[in-house]
Short mmCIF file of C-alpha atoms in Angstrom, two decimals:
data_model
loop_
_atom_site.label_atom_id
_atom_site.label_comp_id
_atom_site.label_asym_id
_atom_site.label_seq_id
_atom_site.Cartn_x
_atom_site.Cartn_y
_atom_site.Cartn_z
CA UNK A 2 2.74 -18.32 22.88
CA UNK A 3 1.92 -14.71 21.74
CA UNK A 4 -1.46 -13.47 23.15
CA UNK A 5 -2.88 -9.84 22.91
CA UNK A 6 -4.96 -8.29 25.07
CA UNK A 7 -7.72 -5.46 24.55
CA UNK A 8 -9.54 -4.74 27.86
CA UNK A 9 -12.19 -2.45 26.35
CA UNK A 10 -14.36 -4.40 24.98
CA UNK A 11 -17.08 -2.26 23.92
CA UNK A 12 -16.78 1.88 24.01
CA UNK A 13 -19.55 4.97 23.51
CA UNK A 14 -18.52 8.10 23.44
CA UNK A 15 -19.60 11.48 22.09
CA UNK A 16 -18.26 13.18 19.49
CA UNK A 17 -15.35 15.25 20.03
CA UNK A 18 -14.90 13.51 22.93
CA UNK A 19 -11.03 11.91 23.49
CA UNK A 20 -10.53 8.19 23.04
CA UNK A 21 -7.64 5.78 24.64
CA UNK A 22 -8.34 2.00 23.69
CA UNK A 23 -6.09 -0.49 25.66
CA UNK A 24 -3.94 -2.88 24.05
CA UNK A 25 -1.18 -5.24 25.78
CA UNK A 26 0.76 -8.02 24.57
CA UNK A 27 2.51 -10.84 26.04
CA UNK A 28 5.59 -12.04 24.07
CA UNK A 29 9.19 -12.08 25.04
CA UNK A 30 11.55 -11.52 21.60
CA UNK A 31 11.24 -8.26 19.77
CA UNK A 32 7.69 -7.80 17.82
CA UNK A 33 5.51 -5.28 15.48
CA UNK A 34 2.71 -3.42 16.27
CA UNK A 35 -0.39 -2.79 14.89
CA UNK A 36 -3.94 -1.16 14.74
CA UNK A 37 -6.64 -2.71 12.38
CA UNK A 38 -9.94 -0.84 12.20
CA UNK A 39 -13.35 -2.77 10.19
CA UNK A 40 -15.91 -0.21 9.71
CA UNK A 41 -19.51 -1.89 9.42
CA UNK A 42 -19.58 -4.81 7.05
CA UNK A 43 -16.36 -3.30 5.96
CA UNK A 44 -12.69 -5.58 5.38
CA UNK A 45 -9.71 -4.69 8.10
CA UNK A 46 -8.32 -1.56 7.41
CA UNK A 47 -4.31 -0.41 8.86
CA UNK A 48 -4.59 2.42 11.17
CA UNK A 49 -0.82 2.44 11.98
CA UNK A 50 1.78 0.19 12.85
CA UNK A 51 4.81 0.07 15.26
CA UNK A 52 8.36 -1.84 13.58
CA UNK A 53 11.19 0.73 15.75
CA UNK A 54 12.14 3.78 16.37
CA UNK A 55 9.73 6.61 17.86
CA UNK A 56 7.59 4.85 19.95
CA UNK A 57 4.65 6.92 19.37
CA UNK A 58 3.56 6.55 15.87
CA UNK A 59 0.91 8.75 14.07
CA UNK A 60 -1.35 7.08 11.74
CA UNK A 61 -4.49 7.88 9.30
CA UNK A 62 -7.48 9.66 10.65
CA UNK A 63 -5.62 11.18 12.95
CA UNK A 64 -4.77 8.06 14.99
CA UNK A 65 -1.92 7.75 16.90
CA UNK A 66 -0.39 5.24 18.89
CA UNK A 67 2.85 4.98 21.94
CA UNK A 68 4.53 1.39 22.40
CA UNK A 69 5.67 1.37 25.81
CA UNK A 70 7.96 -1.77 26.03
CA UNK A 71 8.08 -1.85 30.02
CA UNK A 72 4.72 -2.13 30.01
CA UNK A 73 4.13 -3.87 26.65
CA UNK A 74 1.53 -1.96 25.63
CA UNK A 75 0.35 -0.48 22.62
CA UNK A 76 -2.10 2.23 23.29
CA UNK A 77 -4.17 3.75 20.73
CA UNK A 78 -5.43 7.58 21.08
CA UNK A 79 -7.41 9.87 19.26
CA UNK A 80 -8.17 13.96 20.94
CA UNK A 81 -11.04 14.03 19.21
CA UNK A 82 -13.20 11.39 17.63
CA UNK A 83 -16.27 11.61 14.93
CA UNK A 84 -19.45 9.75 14.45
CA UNK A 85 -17.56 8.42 11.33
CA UNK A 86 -15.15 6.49 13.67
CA UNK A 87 -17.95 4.12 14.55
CA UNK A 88 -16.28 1.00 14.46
CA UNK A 89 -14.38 -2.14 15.70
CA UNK A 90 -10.59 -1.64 16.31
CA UNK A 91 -7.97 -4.48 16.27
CA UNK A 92 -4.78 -4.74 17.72
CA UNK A 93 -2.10 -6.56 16.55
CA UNK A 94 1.30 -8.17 16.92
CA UNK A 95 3.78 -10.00 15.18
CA UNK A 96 7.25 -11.65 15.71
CA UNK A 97 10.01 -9.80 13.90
CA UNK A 98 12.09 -12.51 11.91
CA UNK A 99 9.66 -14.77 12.60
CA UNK A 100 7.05 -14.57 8.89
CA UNK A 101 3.70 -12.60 9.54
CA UNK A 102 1.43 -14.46 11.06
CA UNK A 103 -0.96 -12.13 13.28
CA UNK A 104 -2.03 -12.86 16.35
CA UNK A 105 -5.37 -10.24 17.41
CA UNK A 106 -6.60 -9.06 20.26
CA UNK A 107 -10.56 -9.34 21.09
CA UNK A 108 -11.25 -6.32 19.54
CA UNK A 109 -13.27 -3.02 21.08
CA UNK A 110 -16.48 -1.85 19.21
CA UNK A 111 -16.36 1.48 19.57
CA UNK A 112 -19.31 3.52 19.42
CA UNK A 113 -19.52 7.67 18.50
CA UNK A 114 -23.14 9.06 19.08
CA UNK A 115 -23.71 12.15 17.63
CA UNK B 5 -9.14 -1.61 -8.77
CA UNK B 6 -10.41 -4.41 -5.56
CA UNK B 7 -6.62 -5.70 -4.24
CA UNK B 8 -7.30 -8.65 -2.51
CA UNK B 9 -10.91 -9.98 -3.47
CA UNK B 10 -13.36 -13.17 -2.22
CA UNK B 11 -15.85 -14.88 -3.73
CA UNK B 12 -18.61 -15.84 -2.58
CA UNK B 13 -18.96 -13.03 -0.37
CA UNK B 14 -22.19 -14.96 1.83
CA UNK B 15 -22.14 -18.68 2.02
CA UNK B 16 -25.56 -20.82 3.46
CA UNK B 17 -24.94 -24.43 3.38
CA UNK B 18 -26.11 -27.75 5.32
CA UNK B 19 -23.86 -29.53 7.60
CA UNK B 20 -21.86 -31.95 6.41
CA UNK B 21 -21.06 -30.21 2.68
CA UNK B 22 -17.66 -29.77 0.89
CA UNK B 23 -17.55 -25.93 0.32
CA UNK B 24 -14.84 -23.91 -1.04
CA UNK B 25 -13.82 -20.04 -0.65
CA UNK B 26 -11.88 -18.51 -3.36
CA UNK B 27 -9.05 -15.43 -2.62
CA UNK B 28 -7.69 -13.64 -5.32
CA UNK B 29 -4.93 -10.67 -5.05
CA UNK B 30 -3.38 -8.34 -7.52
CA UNK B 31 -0.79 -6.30 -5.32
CA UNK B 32 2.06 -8.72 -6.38
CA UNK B 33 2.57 -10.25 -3.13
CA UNK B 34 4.24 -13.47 -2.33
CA UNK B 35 2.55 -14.14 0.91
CA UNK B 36 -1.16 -14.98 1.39
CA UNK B 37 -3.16 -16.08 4.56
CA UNK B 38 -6.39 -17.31 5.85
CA UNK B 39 -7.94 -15.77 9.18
CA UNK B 40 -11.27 -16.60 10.63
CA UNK B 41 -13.68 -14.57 12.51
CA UNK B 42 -16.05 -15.95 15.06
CA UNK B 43 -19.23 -14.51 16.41
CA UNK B 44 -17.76 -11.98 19.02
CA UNK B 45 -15.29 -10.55 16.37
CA UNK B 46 -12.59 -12.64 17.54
CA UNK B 47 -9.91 -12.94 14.96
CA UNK B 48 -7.44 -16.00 14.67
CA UNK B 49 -4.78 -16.91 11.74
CA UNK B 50 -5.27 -20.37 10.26
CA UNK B 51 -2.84 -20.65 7.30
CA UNK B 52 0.08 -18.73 5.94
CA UNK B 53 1.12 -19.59 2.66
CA UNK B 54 4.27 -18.40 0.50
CA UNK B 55 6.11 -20.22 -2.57
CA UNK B 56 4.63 -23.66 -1.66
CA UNK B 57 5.50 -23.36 2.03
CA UNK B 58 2.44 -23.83 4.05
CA UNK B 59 2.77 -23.26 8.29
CA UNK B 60 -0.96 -24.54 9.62
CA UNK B 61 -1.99 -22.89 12.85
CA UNK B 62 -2.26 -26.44 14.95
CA UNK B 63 -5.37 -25.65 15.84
CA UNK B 64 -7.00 -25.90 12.69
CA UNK B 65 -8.98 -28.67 11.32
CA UNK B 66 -7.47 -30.90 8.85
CA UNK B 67 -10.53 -30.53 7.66
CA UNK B 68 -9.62 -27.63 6.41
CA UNK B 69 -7.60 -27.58 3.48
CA UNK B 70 -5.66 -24.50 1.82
CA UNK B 71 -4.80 -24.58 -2.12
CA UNK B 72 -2.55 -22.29 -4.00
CA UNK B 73 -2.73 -22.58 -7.57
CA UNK B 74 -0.33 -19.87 -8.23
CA UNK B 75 0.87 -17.20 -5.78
CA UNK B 76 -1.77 -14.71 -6.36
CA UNK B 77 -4.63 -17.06 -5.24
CA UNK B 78 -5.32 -19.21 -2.15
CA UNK B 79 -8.68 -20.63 -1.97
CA UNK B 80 -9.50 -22.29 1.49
CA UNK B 81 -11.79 -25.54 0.87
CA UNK B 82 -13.95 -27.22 4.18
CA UNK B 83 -14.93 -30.67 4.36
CA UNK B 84 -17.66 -32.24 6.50
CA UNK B 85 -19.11 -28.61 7.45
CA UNK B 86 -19.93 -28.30 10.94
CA UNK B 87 -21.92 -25.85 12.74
CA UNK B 88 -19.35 -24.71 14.59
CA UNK B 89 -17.69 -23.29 11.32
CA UNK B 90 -19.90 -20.98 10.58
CA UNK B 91 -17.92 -17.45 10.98
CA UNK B 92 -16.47 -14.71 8.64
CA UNK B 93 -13.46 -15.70 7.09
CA UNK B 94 -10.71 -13.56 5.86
CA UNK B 95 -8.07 -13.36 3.02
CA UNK B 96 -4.99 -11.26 3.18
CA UNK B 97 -2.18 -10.93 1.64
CA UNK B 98 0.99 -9.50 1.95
CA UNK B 99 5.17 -9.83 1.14
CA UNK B 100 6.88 -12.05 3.13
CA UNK B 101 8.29 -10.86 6.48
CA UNK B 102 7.01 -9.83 9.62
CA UNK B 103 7.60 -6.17 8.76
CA UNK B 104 5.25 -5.69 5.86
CA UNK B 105 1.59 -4.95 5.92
CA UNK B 106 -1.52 -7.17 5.38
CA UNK B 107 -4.28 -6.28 3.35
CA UNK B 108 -7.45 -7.91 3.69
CA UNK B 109 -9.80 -9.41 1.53
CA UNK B 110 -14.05 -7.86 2.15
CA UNK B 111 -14.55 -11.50 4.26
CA UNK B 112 -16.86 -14.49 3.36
CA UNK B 113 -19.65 -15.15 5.75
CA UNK B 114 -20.20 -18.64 6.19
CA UNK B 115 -23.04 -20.00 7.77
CA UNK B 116 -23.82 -23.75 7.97
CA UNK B 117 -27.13 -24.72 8.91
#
C-alpha cells in the first residue's frame, strides 16, 4: 500500500527566512505528485503538482518543488517565506492509471513570525 | 462563484444520530470524493465516486454511506454516530484520472457529543 511521509511535523521560522519541508513516498509503479496548502479555517488549496518531465516543478506563491525518484522524495522549497504563508502543507501522491484517490502525508504546520 | 460547496459547514449532534453532509460542485467534473480529517490534521480518502462506480476505502464504516443523485452532488450520510467520528470532512471533486487536479470543498466539522 501507498504511504507518504512528512517528517516535519510542525515548523517556525522568520520571515524571509528559507523553507525545505520533507516529503517521501513509498510506492513502487509510477505516481503523481503533489503539494496541498489549508490556510487557517481555509479548504485545501494546490501548490503544485509533479505528473513527468522536469523534476523540479515551480508552483504559486513562489513554491517550488524537485521529485527525486532514487530517493522518492518530493521536497518542497521556498527562498524566502512571508508571515502570509502561515499554514499547514500537504503532500500528496497518486497512482498514475490507477483513478485519483489521494493518499496524504501527516501534514507540517508551518509557522512564519513576523 | 464557490466550485465545490458543503453544507452544513459545523455539525453538533448526540451519539447515536443519522446525520447527513451535502457536496455540491459546479466545475463539470465527473469524479467526486469524500476525505476525512481527524484531530492532528491527518487526511484519509473514504469514497471515490464517478458515473455510478463507487471504490470504498476498506477501512471505512459501512456505516457510512455515500449517495450521488446526479454527478455534480455526493452527499455522505452517517448512521449510529460515534464519538470517534467527529472530524472535518472534505468534498472534492475532480475529472476522472489520476492526472487531474482535486478541488476541495471549505470542510464540514462534525462533532458528536
Amino acid at each position: 500500500a501507498q504511504s507518504v511521509s512528512q517528517h516535519n511535523h510542525h515548523v517556525i521560522l522568520s520571515e524571509a527566512a528559507s523553507l525545505e519541508l520533507g516529503c517521501n513516498y513509498s510506492y513502487g509503479g509510477t505516481v503523481n505528485l503533489f503539494w496541498y496548502v489549508q490556510y487557517p479555517g481555509q479548504h485545501l488549496q494546490l501548490l503544485l503538482k509533479y505528473f513527468s518531465g522536469d523534476p523540479l516543478v515551480k508552483g504559486i506563491k513562489g513554491f517550488e518543488a524537485e521529485f527525486i525518484k532514487s530517493k522518492f522524495s518530493f521536497n518542497l522549497r521556498k527562498p524566502s517565506v512571508q508571515w502570509s504563508d502561515t499554514a499547514e502543507y500537504f503532500c500528496a501522491v497518486n497512482e498514475k492509471n490507477a483513478g485519483n484517490m489521494l493518499t496524504f502525508g501527516g501534514g507540517t504546520r508551518l509557522m512564519v513570525k513576523p | 462563484d464557490t466550485a465545490v460547496s458543503q453544507t452544513p459547514k459545523y455539525l453538533v449532534t448526540q451519539m447515536g444520530n443519522d446525520k447527513s453532509i451535502k457536496c455540491e460542485q459546479n466545475l463539470g467534473h465527473d469524479t467526486m470524493y469524500w476525505y476525512k480529517q481527524d484531530s492532528k490534521k491527518f487526511l484519509k480518502i473514504m469514497f471515490s465516486y464517478n458515473n455510478k462506480e463507487l471504490i470504498i476505502n476498506e477501512t471505512v464504516p459501512n456505516r457510512f454511506s455515500p449517495k450521488s443523485p446526479d454527478k455534480a452532488h455526493l452527499n455522505l450520510h452517517i448512521n449510529s454516530l460515534e464519538l470517534g467520528d467527529s472530524a472535518v470532512y472534505f468534498c472534492a471533486s475532480s475529472l476522472r484520472g489520476a492526472d487531474n487536479e482535486q478541488f476541495f470543498g471549505p470542510g464540514t466539522r462534525l462533532t458528536v457529543l
